[in-house]
Amino acid sequence: MTARSNPGRNLVTAAVLAGALCPLPALAQDAVQISPSRRGNCENPLWSRDGKGLAWERVFYEERRIELNVVRDVSVTPVKEERIKPILESRDEAAATLEAFQAGAKKKVAPGEVCREFAWGPKDSPNTFTYSCNVETSSYQLFMTEGEQLTRGNGAAGQPNMTIEGWGLVYVSSNQEREGLFVIHDLIDEIRPVRLLPPGTRVDRMPVWAPNGKKIAFVGHDKDSADIYVIENVRNSEESMVRLTKWASEESNPSWSPDGTKLAFFSDHDGPKKKKKSKKRGTAGQSLYVVDLAKGGEPFLVARDVVPSEQHGPAWTPDSQWLIYAKDHQKGSVIDPIRAARAEPNAKEVMLKTGTVSNKDPQVAARDGRWWMAFSALGKYKGKERTWRKVYVMPIEKLLNTKDKPEEE
C-alpha cells in the first residue's frame, strides 16, 4: 500500500468572506473566516507543511459525531471543503488489499462515527495525511489519505504524527498485546509497526517527531504525574530516552520548535496566577513552559493562565522565537484573546487583535514569505452569529517589528 494524494472526493464548495490567504491585506488585524458556515463546531485546525492546506474537526456534540474537513489550498476561492471518509472493511475482509475493498466493501459513514486526530504528511507530499476513526466497532484505527486502513486489531490506534521529511509515522496503540508507542519507519516500502519502548507501568501518549526525524517527544503518565520525555534516537529508543520533567503535575502536548532546539508544552505545575477564588476567568491553572534542549537546564515558565489545545502543542512561529497561544482571560467583551510571547523566561505578552471571541487552538505556518495563523473562535467581536465555532486565518508577521510591549485590550 502506498500513501498517495487525492485531489478530493465528496467536495462541498462554499464561498466564505472575501479574503482567503492571498486577498488579505498585509497589515490586516481582523481575522477572516475560512471554514464554510454550516452546522458543527470547527476545532483543532492544522496547517499542511507547505502552508497551503488546512484541516479541522467539525464536532456535533449532541450527535456524538466528529467529521474531518480538509481544504487543499486556502488561497483558492471559493474555498472547497472536503469531508474525509475512510473506506470501511467488512469483518471477513480485514486482510483485504486496497484494491479489493476499493472494488467492493465500501460502506457509508455511520451516524455517531468519529474521525479525528489529523496529521499531515511530509513536505515533499503535502497533500497526504493520516487520521484516526472508529470503524464498525468502538475501536479506533488509523487511515491514510485515500481512505486506506493502516492499522487493525482489537485495540485502538490514534494520535498519529508524521515526519517532516520522509515517510515515518509514530502513533499510540491501546491493544492489550501491543500497547504503547509504535513507529512505522517507511509508509511507502514497508508498513511494519515497531514498538518504541518495552511494556511497563507508564502509559505513553501524545508522541511528536522532532524536525530532524530522529527524535520523538511524548508524555508519559504514571500514578503520580504526567511528564515530558524525549527519545533521542528512535533506532535505539530505550537507551536514549530522557525524562525532561519530574514534577508532581500534569504536562501535555509537547511541541518542537522548527529548528529543533526547544520543546514547548502545557502544564499545571505552576498553577493559576490568581490563587484566590474569583468569579473572574484566568484561574484555569494551565501554563506554558519551554525547555531549551540545546543549552540544557530546567524547563522555564513563559506564560500563565493559557487555554491548552486539546490535540496540538503550543504554536511556534517559523523562526523558533515566538509562541502563540490563547489566554484564559476575560475583560469586558474580550474573551480568551490570542497572545504571543517570546520563548524566554517570564516573557512579556503581546496581544494579537483578531476581532474574534472565545478563541482557542492557534496554529502557525509559513507561506510565500509570510506567517499565517489559523485558530478556532466562536464568532466576531461585533458579530451576532455565535452558534457554531468557526476557523479563522490572519497574517501575523507584524510580530517581527514588535518591541515586546503588550497592546491594550
Short mmCIF file of C-alpha atoms in Angstrom, two decimals:
data_model
loop_
_atom_site.label_atom_id
_atom_site.label_comp_id
_atom_site.label_asym_id
_atom_site.label_seq_id
_atom_site.Cartn_x
_atom_site.Cartn_y
_atom_site.Cartn_z
CA MET A 1 0.00 0.00 0.00
CA THR A 2 1.30 3.45 -0.80
CA ALA A 3 0.36 6.80 0.69
CA ARG A 4 -0.95 8.77 -2.25
CA SER A 5 -2.62 12.13 -2.56
CA ASN A 6 -6.14 12.50 -3.89
CA PRO A 7 -7.48 15.69 -5.45
CA GLY A 8 -10.60 15.11 -3.37
CA ARG A 9 -13.94 13.41 -3.33
CA ASN A 10 -17.26 14.44 -1.85
CA LEU A 11 -16.27 18.08 -2.20
CA VAL A 12 -18.50 20.64 -0.58
CA THR A 13 -17.99 24.02 -2.22
CA ALA A 14 -18.80 27.11 -0.23
CA ALA A 15 -17.94 30.78 -0.53
CA VAL A 16 -16.57 32.40 2.61
CA LEU A 17 -15.91 36.01 3.44
CA ALA A 18 -13.85 37.68 0.73
CA GLY A 19 -10.21 37.29 1.60
CA ALA A 20 -8.74 33.84 1.80
CA LEU A 21 -4.98 33.90 2.16
CA CYS A 22 -3.99 35.82 -0.96
CA PRO A 23 -6.51 38.69 -0.77
CA LEU A 24 -5.78 39.55 2.87
CA PRO A 25 -4.16 43.00 3.31
CA ALA A 26 -0.57 43.00 4.52
CA LEU A 27 -1.30 44.70 7.85
CA ALA A 28 -4.78 43.30 8.45
CA GLN A 29 -5.60 42.89 12.13
CA ASP A 30 -9.02 41.29 11.94
CA ALA A 31 -9.11 37.61 11.09
CA VAL A 32 -11.08 36.18 8.16
CA GLN A 33 -13.40 33.18 8.43
CA ILE A 34 -12.17 30.29 6.28
CA SER A 35 -14.49 27.42 7.29
CA PRO A 36 -17.84 27.39 5.45
CA SER A 37 -20.77 28.39 7.65
CA ARG A 38 -22.86 25.34 8.48
CA ARG A 39 -23.73 23.17 11.47
CA GLY A 40 -20.99 21.90 13.75
CA ASN A 41 -18.19 23.38 15.83
CA CYS A 42 -14.94 23.73 13.89
CA GLU A 43 -12.00 22.96 16.16
CA ASN A 44 -8.35 21.84 16.14
CA PRO A 45 -7.22 23.47 12.86
CA LEU A 46 -3.90 22.25 11.43
CA TRP A 47 -1.84 23.65 8.55
CA SER A 48 -0.19 21.44 5.95
CA ARG A 49 3.61 21.54 5.75
CA ASP A 50 3.59 23.98 2.82
CA GLY A 51 1.05 26.33 4.40
CA LYS A 52 -1.48 25.78 1.61
CA GLY A 53 -3.76 23.15 3.09
CA LEU A 54 -5.81 23.44 6.27
CA ALA A 55 -7.69 20.72 8.15
CA TRP A 56 -10.07 20.91 11.10
CA GLU A 57 -12.60 18.85 13.01
CA ARG A 58 -16.30 19.65 12.79
CA VAL A 59 -17.83 18.49 16.06
CA PHE A 60 -21.51 17.65 16.58
CA TYR A 61 -21.76 17.26 20.33
CA GLU A 62 -25.40 16.20 20.54
CA GLU A 63 -24.90 13.53 17.90
CA ARG A 64 -21.58 12.43 19.40
CA ARG A 65 -20.10 12.68 15.94
CA ILE A 66 -16.96 14.32 14.52
CA GLU A 67 -16.20 14.98 10.87
CA LEU A 68 -12.78 15.74 9.42
CA ASN A 69 -12.75 18.61 6.92
CA VAL A 70 -9.84 19.50 4.64
CA VAL A 71 -9.18 22.42 2.32
CA ARG A 72 -6.31 21.59 -0.04
CA ASP A 73 -5.47 25.22 -0.87
CA VAL A 74 -6.94 28.04 1.19
CA SER A 75 -5.83 30.68 -1.35
CA VAL A 76 -8.31 29.35 -3.93
CA THR A 77 -11.73 30.99 -3.78
CA PRO A 78 -14.40 29.91 -3.34
CA VAL A 79 -12.98 27.62 -0.68
CA LYS A 80 -13.50 23.92 -1.40
CA GLU A 81 -14.13 21.94 1.77
CA GLU A 82 -13.68 18.16 1.58
CA ARG A 83 -15.13 15.77 4.14
CA ILE A 84 -12.69 12.93 4.75
CA LYS A 85 -14.26 9.46 4.76
CA PRO A 86 -12.48 6.17 5.41
CA ILE A 87 -13.08 3.05 3.36
CA LEU A 88 -14.58 0.65 5.88
CA GLU A 89 -13.86 -3.05 5.59
CA SER A 90 -16.28 -5.82 6.46
CA ARG A 91 -15.10 -8.08 9.27
CA ASP A 92 -14.30 -11.02 6.99
CA GLU A 93 -12.09 -8.83 4.80
CA ALA A 94 -9.79 -7.48 7.48
CA ALA A 95 -6.74 -8.51 5.49
CA ALA A 96 -8.02 -7.24 2.15
CA THR A 97 -5.73 -5.18 -0.02
CA LEU A 98 -6.55 -1.62 -1.01
CA GLU A 99 -7.60 -2.78 -4.48
CA ALA A 100 -10.00 -5.37 -3.06
CA PHE A 101 -12.01 -3.13 -0.83
CA GLN A 102 -11.88 -0.24 -3.30
CA ALA A 103 -13.71 -2.56 -5.68
CA GLY A 104 -16.19 -3.87 -3.13
CA ALA A 105 -16.55 -3.44 0.59
CA LYS A 106 -17.24 0.29 0.87
CA LYS A 107 -19.76 1.48 3.42
CA LYS A 108 -21.19 4.85 4.24
CA VAL A 109 -20.07 6.65 7.38
CA ALA A 110 -22.48 5.59 10.11
CA PRO A 111 -24.18 8.05 12.49
CA GLY A 112 -22.06 8.60 15.55
CA GLU A 113 -18.82 7.95 13.73
CA VAL A 114 -15.84 9.93 14.98
CA CYS A 115 -12.93 10.83 12.70
CA ARG A 116 -10.25 13.00 14.31
CA GLU A 117 -6.58 13.39 15.30
CA PHE A 118 -5.46 14.53 11.86
CA ALA A 119 -1.76 14.56 10.87
CA TRP A 120 -0.33 15.96 7.62
CA GLY A 121 2.31 14.11 5.61
CA PRO A 122 5.87 15.17 4.73
CA LYS A 123 6.95 18.31 2.89
CA ASP A 124 7.53 16.57 -0.42
CA SER A 125 3.98 15.18 -0.40
CA PRO A 126 1.97 17.94 1.31
CA ASN A 127 -1.47 16.62 0.35
CA THR A 128 -1.07 13.29 2.12
CA PHE A 129 -2.28 12.69 5.65
CA THR A 130 -3.38 10.16 8.24
CA TYR A 131 -6.10 10.24 10.89
CA SER A 132 -7.93 8.14 13.47
CA CYS A 133 -11.51 6.93 13.05
CA ASN A 134 -13.80 4.50 14.86
CA VAL A 135 -14.98 1.97 12.32
CA GLU A 136 -17.53 -0.83 12.69
CA THR A 137 -16.92 -1.08 16.43
CA SER A 138 -15.85 1.43 19.05
CA SER A 139 -12.23 0.66 18.23
CA TYR A 140 -10.30 3.50 16.59
CA GLN A 141 -7.96 2.68 13.71
CA LEU A 142 -5.64 4.74 11.52
CA PHE A 143 -6.46 5.56 7.90
CA MET A 144 -4.48 7.18 5.10
CA THR A 145 -5.28 9.85 2.50
CA GLU A 146 -7.46 7.81 0.17
CA GLY A 147 -9.27 6.00 2.98
CA GLU A 148 -6.92 3.01 3.20
CA GLN A 149 -6.99 1.35 6.62
CA LEU A 150 -3.49 1.38 8.08
CA THR A 151 -3.89 -0.39 11.44
CA ARG A 152 -6.06 -3.29 12.60
CA GLY A 153 -6.75 -5.18 15.79
CA ASN A 154 -9.00 -5.25 18.83
CA GLY A 155 -7.38 -2.24 20.46
CA ALA A 156 -7.45 1.39 19.39
CA ALA A 157 -4.82 3.29 17.42
CA GLY A 158 -4.60 7.07 17.47
CA GLN A 159 -2.61 10.28 17.95
CA PRO A 160 -0.61 9.83 14.72
CA ASN A 161 2.27 12.12 13.84
CA MET A 162 4.33 12.03 10.64
CA THR A 163 7.88 13.17 9.95
CA ILE A 164 8.53 16.41 8.05
CA GLU A 165 10.95 14.60 5.74
CA GLY A 166 10.44 11.00 4.60
CA TRP A 167 7.61 8.67 5.50
CA GLY A 168 7.98 7.97 9.21
CA LEU A 169 4.89 7.62 11.40
CA VAL A 170 4.53 7.38 15.17
CA TYR A 171 1.24 6.57 16.88
CA VAL A 172 -0.33 5.27 20.10
CA SER A 173 -1.80 1.77 20.36
CA SER A 174 -4.06 0.57 23.19
CA ASN A 175 -4.19 -3.05 22.08
CA GLN A 176 -3.53 -5.15 25.19
CA GLU A 177 -0.86 -7.13 23.39
CA ARG A 178 0.54 -4.11 21.60
CA GLU A 179 0.00 -1.19 23.97
CA GLY A 180 2.32 1.81 23.78
CA LEU A 181 4.11 3.92 21.18
CA PHE A 182 4.74 2.41 17.76
CA VAL A 183 6.76 3.61 14.78
CA ILE A 184 6.45 2.79 11.10
CA HIS A 185 9.75 3.92 9.61
CA ASP A 186 8.64 3.79 5.98
CA LEU A 187 5.00 4.01 4.93
CA ILE A 188 5.93 3.52 1.28
CA ASP A 189 8.08 0.39 1.13
CA GLU A 190 7.41 -1.49 4.37
CA ILE A 191 4.45 -0.95 6.69
CA ARG A 192 5.82 -2.73 9.73
CA PRO A 193 4.93 -1.26 13.16
CA VAL A 194 7.82 -1.35 15.64
CA ARG A 195 7.32 -0.88 19.38
CA LEU A 196 9.39 2.05 20.61
CA LEU A 197 9.61 1.13 24.30
CA PRO A 198 9.05 -2.09 26.27
CA PRO A 199 5.76 -2.52 28.18
CA GLY A 200 5.70 -1.07 31.68
CA THR A 201 3.58 0.70 34.26
CA ARG A 202 3.81 4.06 32.48
CA VAL A 203 1.21 4.96 29.83
CA ASP A 204 2.74 6.91 26.93
CA ARG A 205 0.73 9.40 24.88
CA MET A 206 0.99 12.43 22.54
CA PRO A 207 4.11 11.48 20.53
CA VAL A 208 5.56 14.07 18.15
CA TRP A 209 8.56 13.87 15.83
CA ALA A 210 11.41 16.36 16.02
CA PRO A 211 12.05 18.28 12.77
CA ASN A 212 15.10 16.11 12.01
CA GLY A 213 13.01 12.91 12.09
CA LYS A 214 15.37 11.24 14.58
CA LYS A 215 13.86 12.21 17.93
CA ILE A 216 10.39 11.85 19.43
CA ALA A 217 8.91 13.74 22.38
CA PHE A 218 5.96 12.28 24.28
CA VAL A 219 4.00 12.42 27.54
CA GLY A 220 4.47 9.55 29.99
CA HIS A 221 1.67 9.01 32.52
CA ASP A 222 2.26 7.20 35.80
CA LYS A 223 0.24 7.04 39.02
CA ASP A 224 1.52 10.39 40.32
CA SER A 225 2.05 12.64 37.30
CA ALA A 226 2.36 13.06 33.55
CA ASP A 227 5.84 14.08 32.44
CA ILE A 228 7.61 15.04 29.23
CA TYR A 229 10.10 12.57 27.77
CA VAL A 230 12.34 12.64 24.70
CA ILE A 231 13.70 9.68 22.75
CA GLU A 232 16.98 10.95 21.33
CA ASN A 233 17.34 8.15 18.78
CA VAL A 234 14.31 6.20 17.57
CA ARG A 235 16.60 3.38 16.38
CA ASN A 236 17.86 2.96 19.95
CA SER A 237 14.84 4.22 21.84
CA GLU A 238 15.07 2.62 25.29
CA GLU A 239 18.71 3.54 25.87
CA SER A 240 18.31 7.08 24.51
CA MET A 241 15.16 8.07 26.43
CA VAL A 242 15.47 11.21 28.59
CA ARG A 243 12.94 12.46 31.15
CA LEU A 244 12.65 16.27 30.95
CA THR A 245 10.21 16.94 33.81
CA LYS A 246 9.95 15.33 37.24
CA TRP A 247 7.10 17.33 38.68
CA ALA A 248 4.07 16.10 40.61
CA SER A 249 1.82 17.68 37.99
CA GLU A 250 0.24 17.10 34.61
CA GLU A 251 2.22 18.02 31.50
CA SER A 252 0.75 17.73 28.00
CA ASN A 253 1.08 18.46 24.28
CA PRO A 254 4.83 18.73 23.61
CA SER A 255 5.71 20.83 20.56
CA TRP A 256 9.13 21.15 18.89
CA SER A 257 10.44 24.49 17.72
CA PRO A 258 11.02 24.47 13.94
CA ASP A 259 14.80 24.50 14.45
CA GLY A 260 14.55 21.51 16.81
CA THR A 261 16.42 23.18 19.68
CA LYS A 262 13.48 23.79 22.05
CA LEU A 263 10.40 22.00 23.27
CA ALA A 264 7.23 23.76 24.46
CA PHE A 265 4.40 22.17 26.44
CA PHE A 266 1.44 22.90 28.71
CA SER A 267 1.46 22.17 32.46
CA ASP A 268 -0.47 22.83 35.66
CA HIS A 269 2.82 22.76 37.61
CA ASP A 270 2.86 26.48 38.40
CA GLY A 271 -0.89 26.81 38.92
CA PRO A 272 -3.03 29.87 38.18
CA LYS A 273 -1.67 33.37 38.69
CA LYS A 274 -4.64 34.21 40.91
CA LYS A 275 -4.87 31.67 43.71
CA LYS A 276 -7.94 33.08 45.42
CA LYS A 277 -11.43 32.06 44.42
CA SER A 278 -12.93 34.53 42.00
CA LYS A 279 -15.84 34.84 39.61
CA LYS A 280 -13.41 36.15 37.02
CA ARG A 281 -11.74 33.94 34.45
CA GLY A 282 -8.00 33.37 34.47
CA THR A 283 -7.85 30.63 37.09
CA ALA A 284 -7.56 27.56 34.89
CA GLY A 285 -4.11 26.79 36.23
CA GLN A 286 -2.57 25.83 32.89
CA SER A 287 0.76 27.42 32.00
CA LEU A 288 3.11 27.40 29.02
CA TYR A 289 6.66 26.10 29.51
CA VAL A 290 9.73 25.76 27.31
CA VAL A 291 12.88 23.71 27.74
CA ASP A 292 15.98 24.67 25.73
CA LEU A 293 17.44 21.33 24.68
CA ALA A 294 20.47 22.91 23.04
CA LYS A 295 21.54 24.70 26.22
CA GLY A 296 20.23 22.15 28.70
CA GLY A 297 18.77 23.12 32.06
CA GLU A 298 15.30 23.07 33.56
CA PRO A 299 12.06 23.99 31.78
CA PHE A 300 11.14 27.64 32.30
CA LEU A 301 7.79 29.39 32.56
CA VAL A 302 6.76 31.53 29.58
CA ALA A 303 3.12 32.39 30.35
CA ARG A 304 0.43 31.58 32.91
CA ASP A 305 -3.31 31.06 32.50
CA VAL A 306 -3.38 29.72 28.96
CA VAL A 307 -6.05 27.71 27.17
CA PRO A 308 -4.29 24.47 26.22
CA SER A 309 -5.13 22.92 22.88
CA GLU A 310 -6.81 19.54 23.11
CA GLN A 311 -4.63 17.85 20.49
CA HIS A 312 -1.79 20.10 19.37
CA GLY A 313 1.09 21.59 21.29
CA PRO A 314 1.87 25.31 21.64
CA ALA A 315 2.24 27.01 18.25
CA TRP A 316 5.72 28.22 17.22
CA THR A 317 6.49 30.91 14.68
CA PRO A 318 8.70 29.72 11.79
CA ASP A 319 11.80 31.46 13.22
CA SER A 320 11.51 29.49 16.51
CA GLN A 321 11.41 32.74 18.51
CA TRP A 322 7.73 33.20 19.36
CA LEU A 323 4.93 31.11 20.85
CA ILE A 324 1.28 31.75 20.02
CA TYR A 325 -1.49 30.71 22.42
CA ALA A 326 -4.97 31.54 23.69
CA LYS A 327 -5.11 33.32 27.03
CA ASP A 328 -7.64 32.17 29.62
CA HIS A 329 -8.85 35.68 30.31
CA GLN A 330 -11.88 37.93 30.07
CA LYS A 331 -12.01 41.71 30.15
CA GLY A 332 -15.35 43.13 29.11
CA SER A 333 -16.29 41.55 25.81
CA VAL A 334 -12.75 40.33 25.12
CA ILE A 335 -12.85 36.59 25.85
CA ASP A 336 -9.84 34.28 25.56
CA PRO A 337 -7.70 36.54 23.34
CA ILE A 338 -4.81 35.25 21.25
CA ARG A 339 -1.43 36.20 22.70
CA ALA A 340 2.19 35.87 21.65
CA ALA A 341 5.34 35.71 23.76
CA ARG A 342 8.98 35.13 23.03
CA ALA A 343 10.35 31.76 24.09
CA GLU A 344 12.07 33.31 27.10
CA PRO A 345 11.53 33.07 30.87
CA ASN A 346 8.55 35.15 32.04
CA ALA A 347 8.26 36.81 28.64
CA LYS A 348 6.04 39.84 28.07
CA GLU A 349 2.83 39.08 26.26
CA VAL A 350 1.70 40.67 23.01
CA MET A 351 -1.99 40.65 22.20
CA LEU A 352 -2.96 39.80 18.63
CA LYS A 353 -6.10 41.71 17.69
CA THR A 354 -8.13 39.11 15.87
CA GLY A 355 -11.56 40.73 16.19
CA THR A 356 -12.95 37.40 17.47
CA VAL A 357 -14.11 35.99 20.81
CA SER A 358 -13.66 32.69 22.68
CA ASN A 359 -10.51 31.81 20.77
CA LYS A 360 -8.51 28.58 21.02
CA ASP A 361 -6.26 26.15 19.13
CA PRO A 362 -3.96 28.62 17.28
CA GLN A 363 -1.57 27.11 14.72
CA VAL A 364 1.03 28.89 12.57
CA ALA A 365 2.52 28.18 9.14
CA ALA A 366 4.81 29.96 6.67
CA ARG A 367 3.79 30.58 3.08
CA ASP A 368 5.22 32.89 0.42
CA GLY A 369 7.41 34.69 2.93
CA ARG A 370 4.56 35.39 5.35
CA TRP A 371 3.35 33.89 8.61
CA TRP A 372 -0.26 32.77 8.82
CA MET A 373 -2.22 31.86 11.93
CA ALA A 374 -5.29 29.63 11.92
CA PHE A 375 -7.46 29.27 15.01
CA SER A 376 -10.94 28.38 16.25
CA ALA A 377 -13.31 31.07 17.55
CA LEU A 378 -16.99 31.37 18.39
CA GLY A 379 -17.51 34.44 16.24
CA LYS A 380 -16.66 38.05 15.58
CA TYR A 381 -16.31 40.60 18.37
CA LYS A 382 -19.09 42.71 16.83
CA GLY A 383 -20.92 39.86 15.15
CA LYS A 384 -24.24 38.33 16.15
CA GLU A 385 -23.76 34.79 14.86
CA ARG A 386 -22.16 32.79 17.67
CA THR A 387 -23.95 29.46 17.39
CA TRP A 388 -21.07 27.39 15.99
CA ARG A 389 -17.30 27.63 16.22
CA LYS A 390 -15.51 28.58 13.03
CA VAL A 391 -11.93 28.53 11.75
CA TYR A 392 -10.29 31.88 11.02
CA VAL A 393 -6.97 32.86 9.45
CA MET A 394 -4.86 36.01 9.61
CA PRO A 395 -1.27 37.13 8.90
CA ILE A 396 0.94 37.70 11.95
CA GLU A 397 4.40 38.59 10.59
CA LYS A 398 3.88 42.03 12.13
CA LEU A 399 5.33 40.38 15.24
CA LEU A 400 8.75 40.89 13.67
CA ASN A 401 8.50 44.61 14.37
CA THR A 402 7.13 44.48 17.90
CA LYS A 403 9.01 45.78 20.90
CA ASP A 404 7.53 43.28 23.31
CA LYS A 405 5.02 45.80 24.62
CA PRO A 406 1.56 44.31 25.11
CA GLU A 407 -1.23 46.15 23.34
CA GLU A 408 -4.17 47.48 25.30
CA GLU A 409 -7.29 45.34 25.22
#
